[in-house]
Coordinates of C-alpha atoms in Angstrom, one line a residue:
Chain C
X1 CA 117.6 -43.2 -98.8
X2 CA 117.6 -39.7 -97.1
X3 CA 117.5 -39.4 -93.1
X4 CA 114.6 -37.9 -92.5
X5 CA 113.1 -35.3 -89.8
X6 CA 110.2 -34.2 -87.5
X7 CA 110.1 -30.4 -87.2
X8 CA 106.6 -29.3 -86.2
X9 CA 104.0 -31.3 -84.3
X10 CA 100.9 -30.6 -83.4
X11 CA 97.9 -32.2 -81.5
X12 CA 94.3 -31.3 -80.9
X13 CA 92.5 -31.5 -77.1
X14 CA 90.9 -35.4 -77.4
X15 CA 87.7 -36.2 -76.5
X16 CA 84.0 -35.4 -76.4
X17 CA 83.9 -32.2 -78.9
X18 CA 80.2 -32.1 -80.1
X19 CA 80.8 -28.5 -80.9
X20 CA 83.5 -29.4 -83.8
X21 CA 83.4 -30.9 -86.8
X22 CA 86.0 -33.4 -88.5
X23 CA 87.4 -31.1 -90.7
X24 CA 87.5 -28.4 -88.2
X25 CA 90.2 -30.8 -85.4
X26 CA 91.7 -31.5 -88.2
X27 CA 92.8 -28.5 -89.6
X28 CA 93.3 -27.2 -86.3
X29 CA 96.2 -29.8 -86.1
X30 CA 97.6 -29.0 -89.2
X31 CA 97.7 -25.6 -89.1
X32 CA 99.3 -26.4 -85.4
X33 CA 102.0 -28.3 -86.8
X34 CA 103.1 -25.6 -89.4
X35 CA 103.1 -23.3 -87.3
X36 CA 105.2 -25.5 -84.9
X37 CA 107.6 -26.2 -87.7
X38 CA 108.0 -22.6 -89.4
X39 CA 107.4 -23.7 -92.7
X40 CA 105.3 -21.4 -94.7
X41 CA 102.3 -23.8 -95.9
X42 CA 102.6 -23.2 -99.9
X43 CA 106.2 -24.9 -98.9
X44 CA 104.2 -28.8 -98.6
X45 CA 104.9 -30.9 -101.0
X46 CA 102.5 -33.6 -100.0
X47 CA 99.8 -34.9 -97.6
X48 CA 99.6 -38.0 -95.8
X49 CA 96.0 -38.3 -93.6
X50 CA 95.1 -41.5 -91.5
X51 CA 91.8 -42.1 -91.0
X52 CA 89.6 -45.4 -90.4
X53 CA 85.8 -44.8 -91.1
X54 CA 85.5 -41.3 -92.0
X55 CA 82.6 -43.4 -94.2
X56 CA 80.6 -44.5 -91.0
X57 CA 81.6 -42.1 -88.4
X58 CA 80.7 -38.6 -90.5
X59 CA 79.0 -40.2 -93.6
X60 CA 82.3 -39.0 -95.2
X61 CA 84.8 -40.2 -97.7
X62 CA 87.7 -38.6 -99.8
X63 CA 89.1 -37.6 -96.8
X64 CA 92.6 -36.7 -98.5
X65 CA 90.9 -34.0 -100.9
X66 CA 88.6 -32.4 -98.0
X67 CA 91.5 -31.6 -96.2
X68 CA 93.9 -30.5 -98.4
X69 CA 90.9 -28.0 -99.4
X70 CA 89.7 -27.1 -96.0
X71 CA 93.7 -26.9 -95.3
X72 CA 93.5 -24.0 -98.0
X73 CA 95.7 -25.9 -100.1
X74 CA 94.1 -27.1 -102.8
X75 CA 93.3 -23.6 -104.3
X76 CA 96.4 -23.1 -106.9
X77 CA 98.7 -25.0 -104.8
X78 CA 96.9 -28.5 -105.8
X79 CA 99.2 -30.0 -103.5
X80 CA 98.6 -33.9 -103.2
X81 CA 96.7 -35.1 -100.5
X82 CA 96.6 -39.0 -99.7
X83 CA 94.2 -40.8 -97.3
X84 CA 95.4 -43.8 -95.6
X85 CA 93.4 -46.6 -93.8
X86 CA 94.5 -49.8 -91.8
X87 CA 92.1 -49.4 -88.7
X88 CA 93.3 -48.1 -85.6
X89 CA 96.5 -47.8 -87.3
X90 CA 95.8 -45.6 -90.0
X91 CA 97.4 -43.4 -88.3
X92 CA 100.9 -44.6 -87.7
X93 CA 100.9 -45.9 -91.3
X94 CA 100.4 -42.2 -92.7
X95 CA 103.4 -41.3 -91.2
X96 CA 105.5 -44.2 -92.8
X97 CA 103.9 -43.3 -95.8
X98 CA 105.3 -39.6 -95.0
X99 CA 108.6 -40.9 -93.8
X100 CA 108.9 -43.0 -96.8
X101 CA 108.3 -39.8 -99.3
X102 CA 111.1 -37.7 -98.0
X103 CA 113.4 -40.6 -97.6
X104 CA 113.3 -41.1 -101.2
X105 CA 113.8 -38.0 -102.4
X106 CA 110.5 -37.8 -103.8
X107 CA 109.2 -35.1 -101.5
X108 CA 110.8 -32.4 -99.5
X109 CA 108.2 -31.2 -96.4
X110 CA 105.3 -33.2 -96.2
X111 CA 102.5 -33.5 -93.5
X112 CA 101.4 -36.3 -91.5
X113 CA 97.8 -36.0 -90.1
X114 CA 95.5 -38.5 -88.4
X115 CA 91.9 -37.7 -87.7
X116 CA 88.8 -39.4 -86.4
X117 CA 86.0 -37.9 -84.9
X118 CA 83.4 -40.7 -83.3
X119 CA 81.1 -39.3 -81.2
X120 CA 78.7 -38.0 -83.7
X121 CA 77.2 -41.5 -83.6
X122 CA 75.6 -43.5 -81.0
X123 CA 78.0 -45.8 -78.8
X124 CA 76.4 -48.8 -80.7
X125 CA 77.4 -47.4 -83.5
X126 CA 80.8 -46.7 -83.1
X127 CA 80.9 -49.8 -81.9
X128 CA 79.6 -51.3 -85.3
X129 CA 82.3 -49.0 -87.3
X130 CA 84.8 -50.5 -85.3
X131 CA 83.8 -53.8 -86.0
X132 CA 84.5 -53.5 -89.0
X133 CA 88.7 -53.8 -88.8
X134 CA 87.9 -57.5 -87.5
X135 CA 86.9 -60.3 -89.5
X136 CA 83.2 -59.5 -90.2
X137 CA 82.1 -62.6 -91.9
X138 CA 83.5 -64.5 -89.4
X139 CA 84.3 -63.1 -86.3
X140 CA 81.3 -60.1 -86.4
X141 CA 78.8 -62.2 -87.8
X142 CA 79.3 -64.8 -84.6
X143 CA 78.4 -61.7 -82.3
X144 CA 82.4 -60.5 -81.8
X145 CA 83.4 -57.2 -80.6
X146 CA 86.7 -55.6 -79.9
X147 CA 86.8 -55.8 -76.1
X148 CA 85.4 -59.6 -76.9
X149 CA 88.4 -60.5 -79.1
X150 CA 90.7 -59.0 -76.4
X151 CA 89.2 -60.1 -73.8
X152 CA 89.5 -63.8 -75.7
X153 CA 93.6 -62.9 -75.9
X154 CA 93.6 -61.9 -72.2
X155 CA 91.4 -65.2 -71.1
X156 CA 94.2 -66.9 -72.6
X157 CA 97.2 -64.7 -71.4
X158 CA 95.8 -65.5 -67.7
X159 CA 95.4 -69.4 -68.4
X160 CA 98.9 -69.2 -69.7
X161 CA 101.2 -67.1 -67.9
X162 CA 98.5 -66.4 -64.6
X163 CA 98.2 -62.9 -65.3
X164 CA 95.3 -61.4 -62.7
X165 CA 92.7 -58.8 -63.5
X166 CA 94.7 -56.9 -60.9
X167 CA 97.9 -56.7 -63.0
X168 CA 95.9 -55.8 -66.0
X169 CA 94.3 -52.9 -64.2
X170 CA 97.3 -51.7 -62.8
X171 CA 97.9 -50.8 -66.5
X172 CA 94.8 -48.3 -66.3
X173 CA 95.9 -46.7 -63.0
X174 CA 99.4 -46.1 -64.5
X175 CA 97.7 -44.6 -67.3
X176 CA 95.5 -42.4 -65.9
X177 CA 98.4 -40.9 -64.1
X178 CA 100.4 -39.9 -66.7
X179 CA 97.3 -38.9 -68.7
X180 CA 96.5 -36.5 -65.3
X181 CA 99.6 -34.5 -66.5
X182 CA 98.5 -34.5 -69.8
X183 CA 96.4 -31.6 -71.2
X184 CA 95.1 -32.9 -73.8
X185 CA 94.4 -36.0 -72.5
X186 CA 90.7 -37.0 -72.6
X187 CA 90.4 -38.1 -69.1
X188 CA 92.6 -37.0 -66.3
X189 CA 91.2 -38.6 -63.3
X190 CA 93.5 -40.6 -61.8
X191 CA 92.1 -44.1 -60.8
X192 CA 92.8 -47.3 -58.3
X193 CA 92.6 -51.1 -59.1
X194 CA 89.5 -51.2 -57.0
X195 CA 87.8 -48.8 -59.1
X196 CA 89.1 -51.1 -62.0
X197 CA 88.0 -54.0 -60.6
X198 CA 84.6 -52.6 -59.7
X199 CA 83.5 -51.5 -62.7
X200 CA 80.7 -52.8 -65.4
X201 CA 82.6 -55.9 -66.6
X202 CA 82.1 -55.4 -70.8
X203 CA 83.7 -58.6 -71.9
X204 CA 84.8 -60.7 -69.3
X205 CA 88.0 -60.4 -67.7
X206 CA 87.7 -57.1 -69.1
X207 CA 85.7 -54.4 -67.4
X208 CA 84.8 -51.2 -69.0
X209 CA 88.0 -49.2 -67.1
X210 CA 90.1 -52.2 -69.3
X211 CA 88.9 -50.2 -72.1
X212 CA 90.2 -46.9 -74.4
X213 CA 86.9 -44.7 -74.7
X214 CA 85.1 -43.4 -78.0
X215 CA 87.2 -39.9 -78.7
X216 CA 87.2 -37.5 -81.5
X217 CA 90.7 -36.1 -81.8
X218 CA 93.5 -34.9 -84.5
X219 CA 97.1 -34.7 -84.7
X220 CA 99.8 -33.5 -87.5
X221 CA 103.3 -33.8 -88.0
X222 CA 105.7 -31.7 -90.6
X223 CA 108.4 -33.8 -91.6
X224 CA 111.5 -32.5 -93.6
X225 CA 115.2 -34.0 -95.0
X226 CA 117.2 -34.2 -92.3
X227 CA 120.4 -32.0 -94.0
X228 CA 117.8 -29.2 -94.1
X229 CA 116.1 -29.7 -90.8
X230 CA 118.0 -27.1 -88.9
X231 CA 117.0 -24.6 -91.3
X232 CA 113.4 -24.6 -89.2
X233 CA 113.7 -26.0 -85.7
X234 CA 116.8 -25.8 -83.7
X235 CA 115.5 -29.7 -81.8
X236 CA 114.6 -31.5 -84.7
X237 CA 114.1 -35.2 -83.6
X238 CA 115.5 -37.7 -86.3
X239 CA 113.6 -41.3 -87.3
X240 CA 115.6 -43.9 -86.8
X241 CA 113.5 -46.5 -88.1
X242 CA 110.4 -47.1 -89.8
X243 CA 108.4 -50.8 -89.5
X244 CA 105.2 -52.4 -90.7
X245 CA 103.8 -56.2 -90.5
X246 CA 100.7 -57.5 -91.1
X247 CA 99.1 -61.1 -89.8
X248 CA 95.7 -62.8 -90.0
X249 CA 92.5 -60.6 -89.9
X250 CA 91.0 -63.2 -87.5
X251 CA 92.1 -63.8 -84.2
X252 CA 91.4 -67.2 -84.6
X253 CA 94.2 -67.7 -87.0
X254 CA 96.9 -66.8 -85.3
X255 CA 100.0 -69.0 -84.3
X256 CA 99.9 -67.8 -80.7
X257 CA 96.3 -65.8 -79.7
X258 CA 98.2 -64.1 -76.7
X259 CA 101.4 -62.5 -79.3
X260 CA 100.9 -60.3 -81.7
X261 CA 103.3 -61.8 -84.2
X262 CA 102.7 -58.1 -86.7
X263 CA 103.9 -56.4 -83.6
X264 CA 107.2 -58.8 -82.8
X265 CA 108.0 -58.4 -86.3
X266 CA 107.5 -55.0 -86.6
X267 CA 109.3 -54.6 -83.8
X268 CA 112.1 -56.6 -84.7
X269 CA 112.6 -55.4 -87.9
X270 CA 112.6 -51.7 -86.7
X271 CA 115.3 -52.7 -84.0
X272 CA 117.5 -53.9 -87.2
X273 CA 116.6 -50.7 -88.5
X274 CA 118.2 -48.9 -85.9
X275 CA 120.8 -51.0 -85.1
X276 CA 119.1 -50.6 -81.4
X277 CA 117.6 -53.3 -79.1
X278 CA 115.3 -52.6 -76.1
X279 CA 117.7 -51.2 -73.8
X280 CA 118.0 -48.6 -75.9
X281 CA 114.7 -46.8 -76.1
X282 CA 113.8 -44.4 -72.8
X283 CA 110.4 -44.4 -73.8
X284 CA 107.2 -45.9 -75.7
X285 CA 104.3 -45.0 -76.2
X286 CA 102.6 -48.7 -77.0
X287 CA 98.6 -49.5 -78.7
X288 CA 97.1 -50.0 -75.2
X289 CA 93.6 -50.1 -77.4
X290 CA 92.3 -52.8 -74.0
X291 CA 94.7 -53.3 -70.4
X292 CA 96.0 -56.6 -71.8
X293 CA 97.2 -55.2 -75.2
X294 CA 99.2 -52.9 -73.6
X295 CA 101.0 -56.3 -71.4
X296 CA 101.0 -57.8 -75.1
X297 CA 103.4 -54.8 -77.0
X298 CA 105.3 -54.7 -73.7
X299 CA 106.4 -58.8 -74.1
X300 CA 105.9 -58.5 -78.0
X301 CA 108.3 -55.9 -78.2
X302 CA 111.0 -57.2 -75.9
X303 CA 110.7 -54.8 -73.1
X304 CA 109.4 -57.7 -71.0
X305 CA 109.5 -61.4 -71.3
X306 CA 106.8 -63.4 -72.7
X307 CA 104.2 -63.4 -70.0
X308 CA 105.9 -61.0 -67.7
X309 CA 104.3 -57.6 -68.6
X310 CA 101.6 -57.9 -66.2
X311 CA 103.9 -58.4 -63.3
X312 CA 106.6 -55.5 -64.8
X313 CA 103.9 -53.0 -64.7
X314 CA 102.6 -54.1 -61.3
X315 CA 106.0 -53.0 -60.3
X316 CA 106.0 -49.9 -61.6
X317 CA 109.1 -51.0 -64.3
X318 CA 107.1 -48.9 -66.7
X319 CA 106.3 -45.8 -64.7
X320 CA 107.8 -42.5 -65.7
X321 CA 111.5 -42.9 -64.1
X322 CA 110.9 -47.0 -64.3
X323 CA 113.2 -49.0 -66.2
X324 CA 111.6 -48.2 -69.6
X325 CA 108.4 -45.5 -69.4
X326 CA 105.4 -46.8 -71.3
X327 CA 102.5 -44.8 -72.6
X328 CA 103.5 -41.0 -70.9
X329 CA 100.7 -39.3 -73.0
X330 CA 98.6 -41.8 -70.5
X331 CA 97.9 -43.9 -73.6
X332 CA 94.9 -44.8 -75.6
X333 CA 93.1 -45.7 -72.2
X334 CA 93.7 -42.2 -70.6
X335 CA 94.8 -39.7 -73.1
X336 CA 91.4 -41.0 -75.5
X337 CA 91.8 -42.8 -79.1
X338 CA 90.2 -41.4 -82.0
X339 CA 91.1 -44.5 -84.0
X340 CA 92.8 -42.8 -87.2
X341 CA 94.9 -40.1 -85.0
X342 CA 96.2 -42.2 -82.7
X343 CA 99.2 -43.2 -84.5
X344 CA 100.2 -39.4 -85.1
X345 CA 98.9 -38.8 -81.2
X346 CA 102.0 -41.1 -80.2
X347 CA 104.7 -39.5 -82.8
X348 CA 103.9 -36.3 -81.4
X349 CA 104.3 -37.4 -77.6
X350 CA 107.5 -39.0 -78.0
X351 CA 108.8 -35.9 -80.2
X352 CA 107.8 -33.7 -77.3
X353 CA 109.3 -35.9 -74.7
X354 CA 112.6 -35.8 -77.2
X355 CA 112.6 -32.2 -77.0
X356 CA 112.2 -32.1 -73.2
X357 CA 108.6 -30.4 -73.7
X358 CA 106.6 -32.7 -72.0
X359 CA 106.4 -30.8 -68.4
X360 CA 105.3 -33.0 -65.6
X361 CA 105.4 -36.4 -67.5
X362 CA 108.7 -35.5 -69.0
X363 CA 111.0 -38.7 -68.9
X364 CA 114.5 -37.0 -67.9
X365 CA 117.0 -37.5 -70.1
X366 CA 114.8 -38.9 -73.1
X367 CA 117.0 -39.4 -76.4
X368 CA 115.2 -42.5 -77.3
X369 CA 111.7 -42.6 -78.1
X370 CA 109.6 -45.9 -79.6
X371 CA 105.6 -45.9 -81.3
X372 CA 103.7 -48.6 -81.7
X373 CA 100.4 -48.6 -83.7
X374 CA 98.0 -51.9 -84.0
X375 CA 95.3 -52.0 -86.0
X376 CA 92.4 -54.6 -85.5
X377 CA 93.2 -57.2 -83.3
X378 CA 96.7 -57.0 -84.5
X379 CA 96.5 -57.3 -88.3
X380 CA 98.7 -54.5 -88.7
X381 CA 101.4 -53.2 -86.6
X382 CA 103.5 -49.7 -87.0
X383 CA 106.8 -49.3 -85.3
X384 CA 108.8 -46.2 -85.5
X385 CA 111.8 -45.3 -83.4
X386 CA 112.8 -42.0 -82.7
X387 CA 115.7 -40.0 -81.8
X388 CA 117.1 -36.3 -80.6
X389 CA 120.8 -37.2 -82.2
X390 CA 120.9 -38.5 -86.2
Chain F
X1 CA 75.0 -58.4 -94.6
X2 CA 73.0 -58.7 -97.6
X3 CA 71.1 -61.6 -98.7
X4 CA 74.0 -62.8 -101.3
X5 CA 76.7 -62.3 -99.2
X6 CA 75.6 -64.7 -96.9
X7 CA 74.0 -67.4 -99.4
X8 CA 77.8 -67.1 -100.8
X9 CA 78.6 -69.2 -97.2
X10 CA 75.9 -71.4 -97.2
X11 CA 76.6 -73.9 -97.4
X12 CA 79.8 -73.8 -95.6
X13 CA 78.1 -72.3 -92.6
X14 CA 75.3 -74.8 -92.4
X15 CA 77.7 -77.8 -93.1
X16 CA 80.9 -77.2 -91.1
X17 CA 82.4 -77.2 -95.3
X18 CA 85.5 -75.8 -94.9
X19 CA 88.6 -76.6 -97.0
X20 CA 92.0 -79.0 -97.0
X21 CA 94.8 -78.5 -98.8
X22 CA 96.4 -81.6 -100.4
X23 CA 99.9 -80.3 -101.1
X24 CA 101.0 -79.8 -96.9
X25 CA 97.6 -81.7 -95.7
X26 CA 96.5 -78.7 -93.8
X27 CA 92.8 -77.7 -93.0
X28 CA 91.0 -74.2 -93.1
X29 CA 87.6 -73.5 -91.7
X30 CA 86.8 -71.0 -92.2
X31 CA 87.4 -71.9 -96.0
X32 CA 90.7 -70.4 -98.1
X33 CA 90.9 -69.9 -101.7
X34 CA 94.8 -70.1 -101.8
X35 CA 96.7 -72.5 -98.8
X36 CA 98.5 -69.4 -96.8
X37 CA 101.4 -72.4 -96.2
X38 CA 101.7 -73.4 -99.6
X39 CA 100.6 -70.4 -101.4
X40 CA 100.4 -71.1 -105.1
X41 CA 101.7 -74.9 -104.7
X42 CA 98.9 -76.0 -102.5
X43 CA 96.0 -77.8 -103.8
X44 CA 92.3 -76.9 -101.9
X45 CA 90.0 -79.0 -101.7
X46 CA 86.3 -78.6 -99.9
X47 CA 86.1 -80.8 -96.6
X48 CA 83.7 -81.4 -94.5
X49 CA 84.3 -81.7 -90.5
X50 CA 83.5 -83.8 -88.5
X51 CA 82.7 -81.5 -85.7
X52 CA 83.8 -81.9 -82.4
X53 CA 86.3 -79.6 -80.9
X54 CA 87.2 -77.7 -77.8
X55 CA 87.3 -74.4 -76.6
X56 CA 90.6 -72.6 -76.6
X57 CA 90.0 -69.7 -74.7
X58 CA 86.7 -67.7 -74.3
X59 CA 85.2 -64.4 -72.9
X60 CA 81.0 -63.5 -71.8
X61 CA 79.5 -60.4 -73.9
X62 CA 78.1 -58.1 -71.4
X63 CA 78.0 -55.2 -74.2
X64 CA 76.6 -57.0 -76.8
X65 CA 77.4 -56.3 -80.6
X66 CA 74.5 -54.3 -82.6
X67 CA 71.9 -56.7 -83.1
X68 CA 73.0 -58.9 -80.7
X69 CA 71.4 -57.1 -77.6
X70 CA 68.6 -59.5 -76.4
X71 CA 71.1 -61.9 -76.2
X72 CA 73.7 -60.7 -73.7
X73 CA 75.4 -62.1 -71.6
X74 CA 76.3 -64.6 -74.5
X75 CA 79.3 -67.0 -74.6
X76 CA 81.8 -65.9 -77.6
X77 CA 84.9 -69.0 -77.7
X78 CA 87.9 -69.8 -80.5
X79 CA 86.9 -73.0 -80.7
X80 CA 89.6 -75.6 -82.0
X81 CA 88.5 -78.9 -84.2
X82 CA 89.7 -82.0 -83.9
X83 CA 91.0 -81.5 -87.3
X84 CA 93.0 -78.7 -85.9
X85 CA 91.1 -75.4 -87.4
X86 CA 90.7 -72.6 -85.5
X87 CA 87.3 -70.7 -85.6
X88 CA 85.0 -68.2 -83.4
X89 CA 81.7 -69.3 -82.3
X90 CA 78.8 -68.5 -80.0
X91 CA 78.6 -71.3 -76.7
X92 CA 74.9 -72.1 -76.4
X93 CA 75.6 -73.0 -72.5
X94 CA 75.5 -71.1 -68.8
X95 CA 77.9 -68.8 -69.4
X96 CA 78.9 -70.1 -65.3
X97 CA 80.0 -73.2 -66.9
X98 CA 82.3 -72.5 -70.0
X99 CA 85.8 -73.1 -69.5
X100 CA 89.3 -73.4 -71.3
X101 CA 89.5 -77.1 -72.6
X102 CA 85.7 -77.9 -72.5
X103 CA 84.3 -80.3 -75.5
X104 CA 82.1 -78.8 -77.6
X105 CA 79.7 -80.1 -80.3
X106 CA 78.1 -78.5 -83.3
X107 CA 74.5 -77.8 -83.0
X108 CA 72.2 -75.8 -85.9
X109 CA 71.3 -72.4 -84.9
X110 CA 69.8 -69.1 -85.7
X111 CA 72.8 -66.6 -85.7
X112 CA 71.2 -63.5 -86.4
X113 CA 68.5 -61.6 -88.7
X114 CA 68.6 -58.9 -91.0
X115 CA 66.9 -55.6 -89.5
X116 CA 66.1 -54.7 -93.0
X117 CA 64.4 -57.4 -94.8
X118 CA 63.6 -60.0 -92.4
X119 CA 66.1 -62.3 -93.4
X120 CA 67.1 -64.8 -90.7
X121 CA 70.6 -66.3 -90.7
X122 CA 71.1 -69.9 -89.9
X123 CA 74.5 -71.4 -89.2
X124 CA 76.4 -73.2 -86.6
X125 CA 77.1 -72.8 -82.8
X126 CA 78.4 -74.5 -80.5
X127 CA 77.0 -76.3 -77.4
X128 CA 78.8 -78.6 -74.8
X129 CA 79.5 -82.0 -75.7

């Protein structure tokens, strides 16, 4: 297998943009990332898009071919253009279906996009759409939804390790302060426990500033071989490891309802990978989809103990110039999370940070850099690890 | 959900039917097709449970799910059976009352209706024991 490159990234403003259509962010990050890279377009060799409900968010499918046309690559070129879909981590998965391409040799330079663009629905239905990566005959059909199924995992969390409502909101106020030095970032008000605390409780524990909003949002990534990397970018940033897992669809299944075990083997297997533990990565930009899934990744992971994230981040051990910096982009919960470009949203962040391009959130020093995509209520995990040295 | 897709359940939704699997004598409600233990060396059987069980952990809806508005705040619980099976369910109780460990007892319930033909859904919830 070939090592294997980022050398153009690109990501779109997130949030509220009822003036722009899906294919229009979309092609905005592409275009962004080839320009980023230097790679003349006609130079792609294949197309990787992550997208969850391009069906029931813009009445839309065959989302590869739109926007490998709207790209202006489909005319002559016919390059191939493939959609991917696991949920929230459609995302991350279409970049290790990119990686994966030009690690075997198949494909030279090919593009990595993620795309979802929510807000031309009503919340309920949004809601709905999301609904759909959980178990619907099951879970749905019992009245579930997502901040009820976390909510159900941090319920537990605090019965079993006495995580507070305090610790888990001290997630969002470190959030929202990174994502305040993040211009893209969807909201970038920063904001206290007591504001946390006092908001519209959705799912109890959770309250509504627990929660990542509704965002429409796009991001790309060109990836090339690693020998030829230099031809295009003098800071290419190298993957070290690429890592997927899957578990139950329904919460209710699971061994242990506050681990994802998708995300400790993901994890796990991408530390292997690597030849890497914990100690090693500088920064991570983690699936904080709720508070409490963000104190999940952290213990899942291995950057805290099982049932000692809450406390770590209470103590600021994953601030920016803590002992490991988690979510710098200011996360799901800040930055915004169109579901399907999330996953690319955090490849991009930690390539900036790798390059030292991330201004005031930069992490100084960065070499190390860790994603981590979940999809549903942790179905699917994605795990990459990246790095400025090969 | 259509009319078929949920007359497929029936009769494991009105009846607690779930399945066991006679090669590891595990149990699975909702009901499996293949043991995920024993894969293609288990043996599935239907069961029927008995139908007590308590609540594992549990949150109260405030933002209800579409078509689930005029019921909020409702009581959403993993609810574990005595024969070990883990399941989500509504708690017909004060939503002041639920708590982690409570016993909790099948009852027959409207679960939902169909906004397009009128269909109303019937299954099981839970209520305290």
């Amino acid at each position: 297998m070939r090592d294997v490159a980022i050398i153009g990234v690109k990501n779109t403003k997130f949030g509220e943009m009822w003036e722009r259509s899906f294919r229009d962010i979309v092609v905005e990050a592409g275009i962004g990332a080839i320009e980023d890279s230097g790679v003349s377009g006609d130079r792609l060799d294949g197309m990787y898009v992550g997208n969850m409900s391009g069906g029931q968010f813009v009445e839309q499918e065959h989302i590869g071919a739109l926007i490998a046309d709207y790209s202006g690559l489909s005319l002559d070129l016919h390059i191939p253009s493939t959609r991917v879909e696991a949920a929230c981590a459609s995302g991350g998965l279409a970049f290790r279906q990119a990686v994966m391409a030009v690690a075997s040799g198949h494909e030279d330079i090919v593009m990595a996009a993620g795309v979802e663009k929510m807000t031309d629905v009503s919340s309920t239905a949004a809601s709905s759409a999301l609904a759909a990566a959980a178990d619907r005959e099951w879970e749905g059909i019992m009245g579930a939804t997502f901040p009820g199924l976390y909510a159900m995992i941090a319920r537990m969390h605090m019965d079993k390790y006495g995580t507070t409502s305090e610790q888990m909101a001290s997630v969002a106020v470190k959030n929202h302060k990174n994502g305040s030095m993040n211009p893209i970032a969807q909201y970038k008000s920063p904001i206290t426990v007591d504001s946390v605390l006092n908001s519209i409780m959705v799912a109890d524990p959770l309250h509504i500033f627990d929660c990542s909003p509704i965002t429409d949002g796009a991001a790309a990534v060109v990836l090339a071989p690693a020998d030829i990397a230099h031809e295009y970018t003098d800071t290419p940033i190298y993957i070290k490891a690429t890592a997927q897992a899957s578990d139950t669809i329904a919460l209710h299944d699971r061994r242990d309802i506050t681990t994802l075990d998708a995300s400790v083997s993901a994890g796990k297997r991408a530390f292997e990978m690597a030849k890497m533990t914990p100690a090693d990565i500088d920064l991570v930009e983690v699936h904080d989809c709720f508070t409490i899934a963000e104190i999940c990744a952290i213990e899942d992971l291995g950057f805290a103990k099982k049932g000692e994230g809450g406390k770590m981040t209470e103590d600021g051990e994953t601030a920016i110039g803590g002992k490991v910096a988690v979510n710098t982009s200011g996360g799901l919960k800040s930055c915004g999370h169109p579901v399907g470009a999330t996953g690319i949203k955090q490849v991009v962040e930690v390539t900036q940070q790798l390059r030292g391009e991330a201004g005031g959130r930069q992490v100084d020093g960065a070499e190390v850099g860790m994603t981590h995509n979940v999809g549903g209520s942790g179905a699917t995990a994605v795990v990459h690890i990246l790095a400025r040295e090969r | 959900m259509s009319v078929a897709r949920f007359w497929r359940k029936q009769i494991n939704r009105y009846n607690l039917v779930g399945t066991h699997c006679k090669t590891c004598d595990s149990y699975y409600y909702p009901p499996r097709n293949v043991c995920p233990k024993c894969r293609r060396d288990g043996e599935i059987e239907p069961h029927k449970f008995s139908g007590p069980g308590d609540i594992v952990t549990y949150t109260i809806i405030h933002t209800a799910a579409e078509g689930f508005e005029h019921q909020a705040p409702y009581v959403l619980a993993i609810v574990q059976l005595d024969e070990g099976p883990r399941f989500t369910s509504q708690i017909v109780c004060n939503p002041e009352d639920v708590h982690i460990g409570m016993k909790v007892k099948p009852v027959f319930r409207k679960l939902g209706e169909s906004g397009d033909n009128g269909m109303i859904y019937y299954g099981t919830k839970y209520v305290p024991a």
